[in-house]
Amino acid sequence: MMSLNHPLMINNITRSDLDELISYLSKPNPRLTQGSNVKAFEKEWSEWLGVKYSVFVNSGSSANLITLAVLEKLYGKGEIIVPPLTWVSDIAACIHNGFDPVFADINPRNLCLDTANTIGQINSRTRAVFITHAQGFNGLTDRLLTELSERNIPLIEDVCEAHGATFKGRRLGSFGLMSNFSFYYAHHLSTIEGGMVCTNNEEIYEMLRMFRSHGLVREVTNSQVQEEYSKDNSSLNSEFIFAFPAYNVRNTELGAIIGMNQLKRLDIDNEKRIQNNLVFLKCLDGERFRKEYELEGSCNYAFNLVLREPDLKLRDRLEDAMRESKIEFRRGSAGGGNQMRQPYLSSVVAEGAWEQFPEVEHIHHYGWYVGNYPDLGSQSIVELCNILNNA
Ligand SMILES: Cc1ncc(COP(=O)(O)O)c(C=O)c1O
């Protein structure tokens, strides 16, 4: 058996990123905690994404957490519609903020919340739809956006797996009331660990800044808002007014420096990922694997491998072949499959309820992702497909 040695991600922090860091660290007394570089990265990220405001945090999970903390303050408790195919932190953030997660099945052509299923779950207690643009696919549709805007239900976008993907030419993450990104190593852009919350809403931006830093009012950029808090709390030192019982989820100057250097090449790298995915889908055996994906606007940091039919024997053969060839894989896609089956939800989801979600169940049992990174040449993709097609 040929050994490919194909990890999930490789070279995501380059020599050029490290050289930027070294040059910064060589300066006299470089500041390391959140400062002007964080501010500059937030500005560049906002411009790249097409939003007014961004708040740099220490992970995508932290982005999820403070996003829903702000949502709860503005909209109150209730239900949030989430996909069962997402990362644990999307659903944990609902629970931590007192929301009830409500599930809707996915669309097999893009692995994101299915529009009709999602609309079918909306009721008077729905406080938001928290979509995950899974595996680089766009999950937005005109019908979903129109329905949510007519019913005044906020859309929150988790774009942790889809940096640079678009809907109708506009970047994902610029549609929702708030959007979340992760800059963990395995993603399109990495700051080692890191994340971003983005919004066009000034009030939300100020709240996010406070939630990132202990609830501190001095984090607010609008001096009028600061003065109002000081007036309403005249017995307090204005440097130490804590508006919310919040968190410390700040990132550092070092993360921001890597992020800004990576942003310079993100679009170029993404174009290579898009081309890689086309080669992958062309070479993959369509009798064995699904190939009918909605590719318009997608930007996949991973190759999606989904059996056309349930077949446990083929699944085992395929996994054995990938292990033997040193092809790293994740069954159940990025988050380990159907979240509804996880023990952390045992008091929320009734035993067996996951079986009513056949599309995500199929991915849970017969879906994987393998790495797609810019450096991958066409020849390696052909070899990868040969192994997958012949296992
Ligand atoms: C969809 C999604 N949301 C949130 C996260 C959390 O990001 P992080 O690992 O940076 O905490 C991830 C991480 O992989 C993810 O895939």
mmCIF file of C-alpha atoms and ligand atoms in Angstrom:
data_model
loop_
_atom_site.group_PDB
_atom_site.id
_atom_site.type_symbol
_atom_site.label_atom_id
_atom_site.label_comp_id
_atom_site.label_asym_id
_atom_site.label_seq_id
_atom_site.Cartn_x
_atom_site.Cartn_y
_atom_site.Cartn_z
ATOM 1 C CA MET A 1 0.000 0.000 0.000
ATOM 2 C CA MET A 2 1.338 3.431 -0.982
ATOM 3 C CA SER A 3 1.970 5.785 1.953
ATOM 4 C CA LEU A 4 0.786 9.283 1.170
ATOM 5 C CA ASN A 5 1.381 10.965 4.514
ATOM 6 C CA HIS A 6 -1.543 13.345 4.174
ATOM 7 C CA PRO A 7 -2.231 15.190 7.461
ATOM 8 C CA LEU A 8 -5.356 17.281 8.125
ATOM 9 C CA MET A 9 -3.298 20.470 7.911
ATOM 10 C CA ILE A 10 0.303 21.355 7.175
ATOM 11 C CA ASN A 11 2.422 24.539 7.001
ATOM 12 C CA ASN A 12 -0.404 26.729 8.258
ATOM 13 C CA ILE A 13 2.061 28.922 10.118
ATOM 14 C CA THR A 14 4.857 29.746 7.697
ATOM 15 C CA ARG A 15 8.436 30.946 8.028
ATOM 16 C CA SER A 16 7.239 34.383 6.949
ATOM 17 C CA ASP A 17 4.742 34.461 9.870
ATOM 18 C CA LEU A 18 7.496 33.472 12.283
ATOM 19 C CA ASP A 19 9.882 36.068 10.847
ATOM 20 C CA GLU A 20 7.258 38.774 11.426
ATOM 21 C CA LEU A 21 7.029 37.687 15.046
ATOM 22 C CA ILE A 22 10.804 37.587 15.473
ATOM 23 C CA SER A 23 11.173 41.060 14.022
ATOM 24 C CA TYR A 24 8.502 42.381 16.426
ATOM 25 C CA LEU A 25 10.090 40.630 19.390
ATOM 26 C CA SER A 26 13.492 42.101 18.494
ATOM 27 C CA LYS A 27 12.226 45.620 19.146
ATOM 28 C CA PRO A 28 12.954 47.209 22.524
ATOM 29 C CA ASN A 29 10.202 46.342 25.055
ATOM 30 C CA PRO A 30 7.627 44.906 22.667
ATOM 31 C CA ARG A 31 4.138 44.896 24.123
ATOM 32 C CA LEU A 32 2.677 41.382 24.124
ATOM 33 C CA THR A 33 -0.790 41.770 25.645
ATOM 34 C CA GLN A 34 -3.690 43.196 23.620
ATOM 35 C CA GLY A 35 -2.712 46.549 22.118
ATOM 36 C CA SER A 36 -2.292 48.424 18.855
ATOM 37 C CA ASN A 37 -1.622 45.327 16.744
ATOM 38 C CA VAL A 38 -4.881 43.739 17.907
ATOM 39 C CA LYS A 39 -6.668 46.941 16.942
ATOM 40 C CA ALA A 40 -4.966 46.987 13.536
ATOM 41 C CA PHE A 41 -5.797 43.326 12.870
ATOM 42 C CA GLU A 42 -9.452 43.945 13.787
ATOM 43 C CA LYS A 43 -9.565 46.854 11.343
ATOM 44 C CA GLU A 44 -7.972 44.874 8.511
ATOM 45 C CA TRP A 45 -10.242 41.905 9.178
ATOM 46 C CA SER A 46 -13.358 44.123 9.129
ATOM 47 C CA GLU A 47 -12.272 45.625 5.817
ATOM 48 C CA TRP A 48 -11.554 42.209 4.317
ATOM 49 C CA LEU A 49 -14.908 40.833 5.495
ATOM 50 C CA GLY A 50 -16.987 43.893 4.668
ATOM 51 C CA VAL A 51 -18.305 44.705 8.162
ATOM 52 C CA LYS A 52 -17.918 47.722 10.432
ATOM 53 C CA TYR A 53 -16.564 46.083 13.590
ATOM 54 C CA SER A 54 -14.521 43.077 14.679
ATOM 55 C CA VAL A 55 -13.420 41.887 18.125
ATOM 56 C CA PHE A 56 -10.369 39.595 18.310
ATOM 57 C CA VAL A 57 -10.634 36.854 20.942
ATOM 58 C CA ASN A 58 -8.634 33.810 22.006
ATOM 59 C CA SER A 59 -10.682 31.148 20.160
ATOM 60 C CA GLY A 60 -13.690 30.431 17.987
ATOM 61 C CA SER A 61 -15.371 28.912 21.045
ATOM 62 C CA SER A 62 -14.896 32.180 22.927
ATOM 63 C CA ALA A 63 -16.392 33.984 19.931
ATOM 64 C CA ASN A 64 -19.438 31.677 20.194
ATOM 65 C CA LEU A 65 -19.673 32.258 23.941
ATOM 66 C CA ILE A 66 -19.625 36.055 23.997
ATOM 67 C CA THR A 67 -21.826 36.291 20.900
ATOM 68 C CA LEU A 68 -24.622 34.433 22.634
ATOM 69 C CA ALA A 69 -23.980 36.303 25.904
ATOM 70 C CA VAL A 70 -24.678 39.551 24.058
ATOM 71 C CA LEU A 71 -27.665 38.052 22.257
ATOM 72 C CA GLU A 72 -29.185 36.983 25.577
ATOM 73 C CA LYS A 73 -28.812 40.501 27.013
ATOM 74 C CA LEU A 74 -30.553 42.027 23.987
ATOM 75 C CA TYR A 75 -33.207 39.415 23.139
ATOM 76 C CA GLY A 76 -33.734 37.467 26.381
ATOM 77 C CA LYS A 77 -33.814 33.727 26.844
ATOM 78 C CA GLY A 78 -35.660 31.324 24.547
ATOM 79 C CA GLU A 79 -34.771 28.885 21.783
ATOM 80 C CA ILE A 80 -31.899 28.973 19.321
ATOM 81 C CA ILE A 81 -32.044 26.850 16.181
ATOM 82 C CA VAL A 82 -28.725 25.057 15.616
ATOM 83 C CA PRO A 83 -27.532 22.291 13.293
ATOM 84 C CA PRO A 84 -26.603 18.921 14.787
ATOM 85 C CA LEU A 85 -23.502 19.043 12.550
ATOM 86 C CA THR A 86 -21.390 21.722 14.163
ATOM 87 C CA TRP A 87 -18.732 22.136 16.826
ATOM 88 C CA VAL A 88 -19.593 21.479 20.478
ATOM 89 C CA SER A 89 -19.010 25.117 21.444
ATOM 90 C CA ASP A 90 -21.924 26.424 19.339
ATOM 91 C CA ILE A 91 -24.359 24.364 21.364
ATOM 92 C CA ALA A 92 -22.468 24.735 24.660
ATOM 93 C CA ALA A 93 -22.648 28.526 24.188
ATOM 94 C CA CYS A 94 -26.456 28.245 23.949
ATOM 95 C CA ILE A 95 -26.589 26.255 27.170
ATOM 96 C CA HIS A 96 -24.123 28.497 29.050
ATOM 97 C CA ASN A 97 -26.276 31.508 28.200
ATOM 98 C CA GLY A 98 -29.557 29.887 29.226
ATOM 99 C CA PHE A 99 -30.918 29.214 25.725
ATOM 100 C CA ASP A 100 -32.609 25.980 24.675
ATOM 101 C CA PRO A 101 -30.869 24.546 21.589
ATOM 102 C CA VAL A 102 -33.397 23.324 19.017
ATOM 103 C CA PHE A 103 -32.146 21.204 16.131
ATOM 104 C CA ALA A 104 -32.938 21.175 12.424
ATOM 105 C CA ASP A 105 -31.495 18.681 9.940
ATOM 106 C CA ILE A 106 -28.864 19.600 7.368
ATOM 107 C CA ASN A 107 -28.932 19.868 3.593
ATOM 108 C CA PRO A 108 -26.734 17.014 2.263
ATOM 109 C CA ARG A 109 -25.559 19.195 -0.627
ATOM 110 C CA ASN A 110 -23.877 21.736 1.639
ATOM 111 C CA LEU A 111 -23.824 20.120 5.131
ATOM 112 C CA CYS A 112 -25.392 23.295 6.625
ATOM 113 C CA LEU A 113 -28.824 23.860 8.171
ATOM 114 C CA ASP A 114 -31.508 22.978 5.635
ATOM 115 C CA THR A 115 -33.646 26.053 4.961
ATOM 116 C CA ALA A 116 -37.059 24.318 5.020
ATOM 117 C CA ASN A 117 -36.234 22.321 8.161
ATOM 118 C CA THR A 118 -34.994 25.472 9.873
ATOM 119 C CA ILE A 119 -38.067 27.511 9.030
ATOM 120 C CA GLY A 120 -40.193 24.602 10.243
ATOM 121 C CA GLN A 121 -38.635 24.923 13.723
ATOM 122 C CA ILE A 122 -39.312 28.654 14.170
ATOM 123 C CA ASN A 123 -41.872 29.628 16.792
ATOM 124 C CA SER A 124 -42.587 32.516 19.170
ATOM 125 C CA ARG A 125 -39.721 31.451 21.478
ATOM 126 C CA THR A 126 -37.081 31.476 18.719
ATOM 127 C CA ARG A 127 -34.422 34.064 19.564
ATOM 128 C CA ALA A 128 -31.998 33.325 16.718
ATOM 129 C CA VAL A 129 -30.949 30.957 13.987
ATOM 130 C CA PHE A 130 -27.299 30.058 14.606
ATOM 131 C CA ILE A 131 -26.115 28.644 11.291
ATOM 132 C CA THR A 132 -22.762 26.903 10.823
ATOM 133 C CA HIS A 133 -21.254 27.247 7.366
ATOM 134 C CA ALA A 134 -19.871 23.733 7.682
ATOM 135 C CA GLN A 135 -16.681 22.685 5.925
ATOM 136 C CA GLY A 136 -16.426 25.801 3.790
ATOM 137 C CA PHE A 137 -19.913 25.583 2.298
ATOM 138 C CA ASN A 138 -22.387 28.425 2.161
ATOM 139 C CA GLY A 139 -25.592 27.641 4.053
ATOM 140 C CA LEU A 140 -27.510 30.835 3.241
ATOM 141 C CA THR A 141 -30.467 31.009 0.895
ATOM 142 C CA ASP A 142 -32.658 33.934 -0.134
ATOM 143 C CA ARG A 143 -35.621 32.163 1.413
ATOM 144 C CA LEU A 144 -33.928 31.854 4.821
ATOM 145 C CA LEU A 145 -32.743 35.473 4.846
ATOM 146 C CA THR A 146 -36.155 36.793 3.806
ATOM 147 C CA GLU A 147 -38.045 34.662 6.324
ATOM 148 C CA LEU A 148 -35.769 35.728 9.189
ATOM 149 C CA SER A 149 -35.907 39.385 8.302
ATOM 150 C CA GLU A 150 -39.726 39.332 7.935
ATOM 151 C CA ARG A 151 -40.076 37.641 11.323
ATOM 152 C CA ASN A 152 -37.413 39.831 12.935
ATOM 153 C CA ILE A 153 -35.329 36.837 14.023
ATOM 154 C CA PRO A 154 -31.578 37.450 14.158
ATOM 155 C CA LEU A 155 -29.212 35.328 12.114
ATOM 156 C CA ILE A 156 -25.918 34.429 13.770
ATOM 157 C CA GLU A 157 -23.264 32.978 11.468
ATOM 158 C CA ASP A 158 -20.580 30.551 12.550
ATOM 159 C CA VAL A 159 -17.943 30.942 9.849
ATOM 160 C CA CYS A 160 -15.217 29.097 11.773
ATOM 161 C CA GLU A 161 -14.872 26.621 8.880
ATOM 162 C CA ALA A 162 -15.581 28.925 5.943
ATOM 163 C CA HIS A 163 -13.287 31.987 5.844
ATOM 164 C CA GLY A 164 -13.634 33.544 2.408
ATOM 165 C CA ALA A 165 -16.719 31.606 1.296
ATOM 166 C CA THR A 166 -19.479 33.759 -0.181
ATOM 167 C CA PHE A 167 -23.207 33.977 -0.864
ATOM 168 C CA LYS A 168 -24.062 35.915 -4.016
ATOM 169 C CA GLY A 169 -20.542 37.320 -4.084
ATOM 170 C CA ARG A 170 -20.651 38.684 -0.526
ATOM 171 C CA ARG A 171 -18.450 37.141 2.161
ATOM 172 C CA LEU A 172 -20.118 34.878 4.709
ATOM 173 C CA GLY A 173 -19.978 36.478 8.113
ATOM 174 C CA SER A 174 -21.211 39.808 6.756
ATOM 175 C CA PHE A 175 -24.899 38.780 6.700
ATOM 176 C CA GLY A 176 -25.670 37.965 10.335
ATOM 177 C CA LEU A 177 -26.303 40.240 13.296
ATOM 178 C CA MET A 178 -23.032 38.763 14.567
ATOM 179 C CA SER A 179 -20.624 36.268 13.043
ATOM 180 C CA ASN A 180 -17.870 34.097 14.474
ATOM 181 C CA PHE A 181 -14.520 32.938 13.111
ATOM 182 C CA SER A 182 -11.901 30.536 14.483
ATOM 183 C CA PHE A 183 -8.185 30.921 13.796
ATOM 184 C CA TYR A 184 -7.202 27.543 15.197
ATOM 185 C CA TYR A 185 -4.333 25.815 13.377
ATOM 186 C CA ALA A 186 -6.542 23.552 11.240
ATOM 187 C CA HIS A 187 -8.495 26.397 9.627
ATOM 188 C CA HIS A 188 -8.054 28.694 6.599
ATOM 189 C CA LEU A 189 -6.160 31.271 8.652
ATOM 190 C CA SER A 190 -4.375 30.600 11.918
ATOM 191 C CA THR A 191 -3.179 32.766 14.788
ATOM 192 C CA ILE A 192 -2.155 29.562 16.678
ATOM 193 C CA GLU A 193 -5.348 29.895 18.747
ATOM 194 C CA GLY A 194 -7.791 32.705 18.100
ATOM 195 C CA GLY A 195 -11.166 33.869 16.922
ATOM 196 C CA MET A 196 -13.136 36.912 15.829
ATOM 197 C CA VAL A 197 -16.649 38.238 16.401
ATOM 198 C CA CYS A 198 -17.903 40.584 13.684
ATOM 199 C CA THR A 199 -20.913 42.882 13.480
ATOM 200 C CA ASN A 200 -22.249 46.029 11.844
ATOM 201 C CA ASN A 201 -24.077 47.094 15.016
ATOM 202 C CA GLU A 202 -22.291 49.676 17.189
ATOM 203 C CA GLU A 203 -24.140 48.847 20.435
ATOM 204 C CA ILE A 204 -23.323 45.149 19.977
ATOM 205 C CA TYR A 205 -19.696 45.980 19.223
ATOM 206 C CA GLU A 206 -19.348 47.881 22.500
ATOM 207 C CA MET A 207 -21.002 45.038 24.418
ATOM 208 C CA LEU A 208 -18.694 42.478 22.802
ATOM 209 C CA ARG A 209 -15.689 44.548 23.846
ATOM 210 C CA MET A 210 -16.923 44.511 27.429
ATOM 211 C CA PHE A 211 -17.732 40.789 27.384
ATOM 212 C CA ARG A 212 -14.216 40.089 26.084
ATOM 213 C CA SER A 213 -12.631 41.890 29.050
ATOM 214 C CA HIS A 214 -14.341 41.088 32.344
ATOM 215 C CA GLY A 215 -17.394 43.259 31.554
ATOM 216 C CA LEU A 216 -15.245 46.384 31.986
ATOM 217 C CA VAL A 217 -16.928 49.623 30.895
ATOM 218 C CA ARG A 218 -13.558 51.226 30.124
ATOM 219 C CA GLU A 219 -13.362 48.886 27.092
ATOM 220 C CA VAL A 220 -16.184 50.844 25.437
ATOM 221 C CA THR A 221 -14.876 53.116 22.663
ATOM 222 C CA ASN A 222 -17.762 55.623 22.843
ATOM 223 C CA SER A 223 -16.930 58.163 25.584
ATOM 224 C CA GLN A 224 -20.576 59.193 25.969
ATOM 225 C CA VAL A 225 -21.535 55.629 26.927
ATOM 226 C CA GLN A 226 -18.660 55.565 29.420
ATOM 227 C CA GLU A 227 -19.817 58.839 30.960
ATOM 228 C CA GLU A 228 -23.369 57.559 31.357
ATOM 229 C CA TYR A 229 -22.128 54.480 33.199
ATOM 230 C CA SER A 230 -19.980 56.707 35.454
ATOM 231 C CA LYS A 231 -22.924 59.013 36.201
ATOM 232 C CA ASP A 232 -25.199 56.064 37.036
ATOM 233 C CA ASN A 233 -22.521 54.544 39.292
ATOM 234 C CA SER A 234 -21.043 57.584 41.016
ATOM 235 C CA SER A 235 -19.758 55.570 44.001
ATOM 236 C CA LEU A 236 -17.449 53.578 41.712
ATOM 237 C CA ASN A 237 -14.018 54.357 40.347
ATOM 238 C CA SER A 238 -14.803 54.847 36.649
ATOM 239 C CA GLU A 239 -11.783 52.697 35.762
ATOM 240 C CA PHE A 240 -13.466 49.755 37.451
ATOM 241 C CA ILE A 241 -17.100 49.524 36.464
ATOM 242 C CA PHE A 242 -18.102 45.995 35.531
ATOM 243 C CA ALA A 243 -21.288 46.105 33.469
ATOM 244 C CA PHE A 244 -21.742 42.338 33.042
ATOM 245 C CA PRO A 245 -20.585 39.167 34.788
ATOM 246 C CA ALA A 246 -18.315 38.447 31.823
ATOM 247 C CA TYR A 247 -15.063 36.756 30.830
ATOM 248 C CA ASN A 248 -11.468 37.348 29.892
ATOM 249 C CA VAL A 249 -11.159 35.968 26.350
ATOM 250 C CA ARG A 250 -8.616 38.433 24.971
ATOM 251 C CA ASN A 251 -5.939 37.460 22.470
ATOM 252 C CA THR A 252 -2.407 38.909 22.246
ATOM 253 C CA GLU A 253 -0.292 41.159 20.031
ATOM 254 C CA LEU A 254 1.520 38.044 18.814
ATOM 255 C CA GLY A 255 -1.679 36.467 17.521
ATOM 256 C CA ALA A 256 -2.586 39.714 15.776
ATOM 257 C CA ILE A 257 0.815 39.963 14.078
ATOM 258 C CA ILE A 258 0.514 36.423 12.696
ATOM 259 C CA GLY A 259 -3.102 37.124 11.684
ATOM 260 C CA MET A 260 -2.207 40.270 9.722
ATOM 261 C CA ASN A 261 0.613 38.490 7.911
ATOM 262 C CA GLN A 262 -1.676 35.568 7.060
ATOM 263 C CA LEU A 263 -4.445 37.859 5.852
ATOM 264 C CA LYS A 264 -2.105 39.074 3.083
ATOM 265 C CA ARG A 265 -2.158 35.589 1.522
ATOM 266 C CA LEU A 266 -5.614 34.346 2.559
ATOM 267 C CA ASP A 267 -7.360 35.014 -0.769
ATOM 268 C CA ILE A 268 -4.518 33.474 -2.772
ATOM 269 C CA ASP A 269 -4.472 30.402 -0.517
ATOM 270 C CA ASN A 270 -8.240 30.104 -0.717
ATOM 271 C CA GLU A 271 -8.155 30.141 -4.508
ATOM 272 C CA LYS A 272 -5.765 27.160 -4.353
ATOM 273 C CA ARG A 273 -8.111 25.365 -1.920
ATOM 274 C CA ILE A 274 -11.038 25.916 -4.301
ATOM 275 C CA GLN A 275 -9.057 24.527 -7.245
ATOM 276 C CA ASN A 276 -7.881 21.552 -5.143
ATOM 277 C CA ASN A 277 -11.462 20.713 -4.258
ATOM 278 C CA LEU A 278 -12.462 20.721 -7.930
ATOM 279 C CA VAL A 279 -9.639 18.290 -8.751
ATOM 280 C CA PHE A 280 -10.655 16.129 -5.785
ATOM 281 C CA LEU A 281 -14.292 15.941 -6.846
ATOM 282 C CA LYS A 282 -13.319 15.242 -10.453
ATOM 283 C CA CYS A 283 -11.119 12.287 -9.454
ATOM 284 C CA LEU A 284 -13.444 10.809 -6.837
ATOM 285 C CA ASP A 285 -15.525 7.769 -7.813
ATOM 286 C CA GLY A 286 -19.102 9.049 -8.044
ATOM 287 C CA GLU A 287 -20.616 5.577 -7.760
ATOM 288 C CA ARG A 288 -19.064 5.180 -4.341
ATOM 289 C CA PHE A 289 -19.012 8.752 -3.006
ATOM 290 C CA ARG A 290 -21.369 11.714 -3.134
ATOM 291 C CA LYS A 291 -20.238 14.470 -5.453
ATOM 292 C CA GLU A 292 -23.346 16.624 -5.810
ATOM 293 C CA TYR A 293 -22.289 19.553 -3.639
ATOM 294 C CA GLU A 294 -23.410 23.162 -3.953
ATOM 295 C CA LEU A 295 -20.028 24.612 -4.785
ATOM 296 C CA GLU A 296 -21.010 28.158 -5.665
ATOM 297 C CA GLY A 297 -19.288 30.467 -3.196
ATOM 298 C CA SER A 298 -17.763 27.581 -1.238
ATOM 299 C CA CYS A 299 -14.197 27.602 0.030
ATOM 300 C CA ASN A 300 -13.359 24.253 1.590
ATOM 301 C CA TYR A 301 -10.401 23.801 3.933
ATOM 302 C CA ALA A 302 -11.119 20.075 3.807
ATOM 303 C CA PHE A 303 -12.226 17.456 1.308
ATOM 304 C CA ASN A 304 -15.610 15.952 2.126
ATOM 305 C CA LEU A 305 -15.850 12.258 1.718
ATOM 306 C CA VAL A 306 -19.351 10.838 2.069
ATOM 307 C CA LEU A 307 -20.440 7.344 1.060
ATOM 308 C CA ARG A 308 -23.344 7.344 -1.343
ATOM 309 C CA GLU A 309 -25.027 4.424 0.452
ATOM 310 C CA PRO A 310 -24.775 3.145 4.034
ATOM 311 C CA ASP A 311 -22.193 0.354 3.909
ATOM 312 C CA LEU A 312 -20.374 -0.601 7.096
ATOM 313 C CA LYS A 313 -17.977 -2.994 5.390
ATOM 314 C CA LEU A 314 -16.879 -0.366 2.887
ATOM 315 C CA ARG A 315 -16.552 2.144 5.733
ATOM 316 C CA ASP A 316 -14.170 -0.154 7.599
ATOM 317 C CA ARG A 317 -12.150 -0.937 4.481
ATOM 318 C CA LEU A 318 -11.841 2.732 3.684
ATOM 319 C CA GLU A 319 -10.717 3.659 7.192
ATOM 320 C CA ASP A 320 -8.159 0.834 7.179
ATOM 321 C CA ALA A 321 -6.822 2.023 3.829
ATOM 322 C CA MET A 322 -6.566 5.618 5.066
ATOM 323 C CA ARG A 323 -4.752 4.540 8.220
ATOM 324 C CA GLU A 324 -2.336 2.380 6.246
ATOM 325 C CA SER A 325 -1.609 5.193 3.789
ATOM 326 C CA LYS A 326 -1.229 7.740 6.604
ATOM 327 C CA ILE A 327 -4.181 9.785 5.393
ATOM 328 C CA GLU A 328 -5.448 11.592 8.483
ATOM 329 C CA PHE A 329 -9.243 11.733 8.640
ATOM 330 C CA ARG A 330 -12.142 12.672 10.890
ATOM 331 C CA ARG A 331 -15.265 10.577 10.787
ATOM 332 C CA GLY A 332 -18.479 12.557 11.243
ATOM 333 C CA SER A 333 -16.886 15.626 9.666
ATOM 334 C CA ALA A 334 -15.290 18.349 11.810
ATOM 335 C CA GLY A 335 -17.256 18.096 15.046
ATOM 336 C CA GLY A 336 -17.455 14.307 15.318
ATOM 337 C CA GLY A 337 -20.857 13.860 13.671
ATOM 338 C CA ASN A 338 -24.282 14.235 15.192
ATOM 339 C CA GLN A 339 -23.925 16.429 18.310
ATOM 340 C CA MET A 340 -27.331 15.205 19.529
ATOM 341 C CA ARG A 341 -25.736 11.859 20.380
ATOM 342 C CA GLN A 342 -23.131 13.412 22.706
ATOM 343 C CA PRO A 343 -23.249 12.820 26.480
ATOM 344 C CA TYR A 344 -23.116 16.565 27.254
ATOM 345 C CA LEU A 345 -26.637 16.789 25.738
ATOM 346 C CA SER A 346 -28.117 13.760 27.489
ATOM 347 C CA SER A 347 -30.365 15.925 29.668
ATOM 348 C CA VAL A 348 -31.471 18.005 26.666
ATOM 349 C CA VAL A 349 -32.002 15.430 23.893
ATOM 350 C CA ALA A 350 -34.219 12.380 24.427
ATOM 351 C CA GLU A 351 -32.608 8.987 23.795
ATOM 352 C CA GLY A 352 -32.882 8.121 20.095
ATOM 353 C CA ALA A 353 -34.246 11.539 19.060
ATOM 354 C CA TRP A 354 -31.253 11.851 16.705
ATOM 355 C CA GLU A 355 -32.775 9.242 14.431
ATOM 356 C CA GLN A 356 -35.275 11.837 13.220
ATOM 357 C CA PHE A 357 -32.348 13.638 11.553
ATOM 358 C CA PRO A 358 -31.415 11.242 8.736
ATOM 359 C CA GLU A 359 -29.129 13.569 6.805
ATOM 360 C CA VAL A 360 -26.821 14.309 9.708
ATOM 361 C CA GLU A 361 -27.017 10.660 10.750
ATOM 362 C CA HIS A 362 -25.628 9.657 7.360
ATOM 363 C CA ILE A 363 -22.653 12.015 7.819
ATOM 364 C CA HIS A 364 -22.212 10.721 11.376
ATOM 365 C CA HIS A 365 -21.760 7.135 10.183
ATOM 366 C CA TYR A 366 -20.555 7.448 6.598
ATOM 367 C CA GLY A 367 -18.925 10.874 6.267
ATOM 368 C CA TRP A 368 -15.333 12.052 6.800
ATOM 369 C CA TYR A 369 -13.135 14.970 6.101
ATOM 370 C CA VAL A 370 -9.527 14.889 5.004
ATOM 371 C CA GLY A 371 -7.147 17.813 4.658
ATOM 372 C CA ASN A 372 -7.150 20.351 1.826
ATOM 373 C CA TYR A 373 -4.305 22.838 2.090
ATOM 374 C CA PRO A 374 -2.836 25.294 -0.370
ATOM 375 C CA ASP A 375 0.482 23.455 -0.880
ATOM 376 C CA LEU A 376 -1.212 20.279 -2.094
ATOM 377 C CA GLY A 377 -0.346 19.560 -5.726
ATOM 378 C CA SER A 378 -2.783 17.968 -8.207
ATOM 379 C CA GLN A 379 -0.680 14.796 -8.339
ATOM 380 C CA SER A 380 -1.121 14.206 -4.582
ATOM 381 C CA ILE A 381 -4.869 14.675 -4.947
ATOM 382 C CA VAL A 382 -4.982 12.119 -7.782
ATOM 383 C CA GLU A 383 -3.034 9.652 -5.597
ATOM 384 C CA LEU A 384 -5.339 10.343 -2.649
ATOM 385 C CA CYS A 385 -8.400 9.633 -4.786
ATOM 386 C CA ASN A 386 -6.863 6.446 -6.176
ATOM 387 C CA ILE A 387 -6.544 5.096 -2.638
ATOM 388 C CA LEU A 388 -10.101 6.157 -1.698
ATOM 389 C CA ASN A 389 -11.637 4.815 -4.909
ATOM 390 C CA ASN A 390 -9.936 1.439 -4.671
ATOM 391 C CA ALA A 391 -10.149 0.638 -0.946
HETATM 392 C C1 LIG B 1 -17.956 25.343 13.370
HETATM 393 C C2 LIG B 1 -16.995 25.630 14.483
HETATM 394 N N1 LIG B 1 -17.344 26.482 15.456
HETATM 395 C C3 LIG B 1 -16.519 26.762 16.480
HETATM 396 C C4 LIG B 1 -15.268 26.200 16.567
HETATM 397 C C5 LIG B 1 -14.402 26.513 17.731
HETATM 398 O O1 LIG B 1 -13.208 27.116 17.371
HETATM 399 P P1 LIG B 1 -11.905 26.992 18.304
HETATM 400 O O2 LIG B 1 -11.323 25.643 18.069
HETATM 401 O O3 LIG B 1 -11.031 28.097 17.819
HETATM 402 O O4 LIG B 1 -12.341 27.191 19.708
HETATM 403 C C6 LIG B 1 -14.847 25.308 15.585
HETATM 404 C C7 LIG B 1 -13.525 24.676 15.701
HETATM 405 O O5 LIG B 1 -13.050 23.883 15.012
HETATM 406 C C8 LIG B 1 -15.729 24.999 14.513
HETATM 407 O O6 LIG B 1 -15.381 24.128 13.557
#
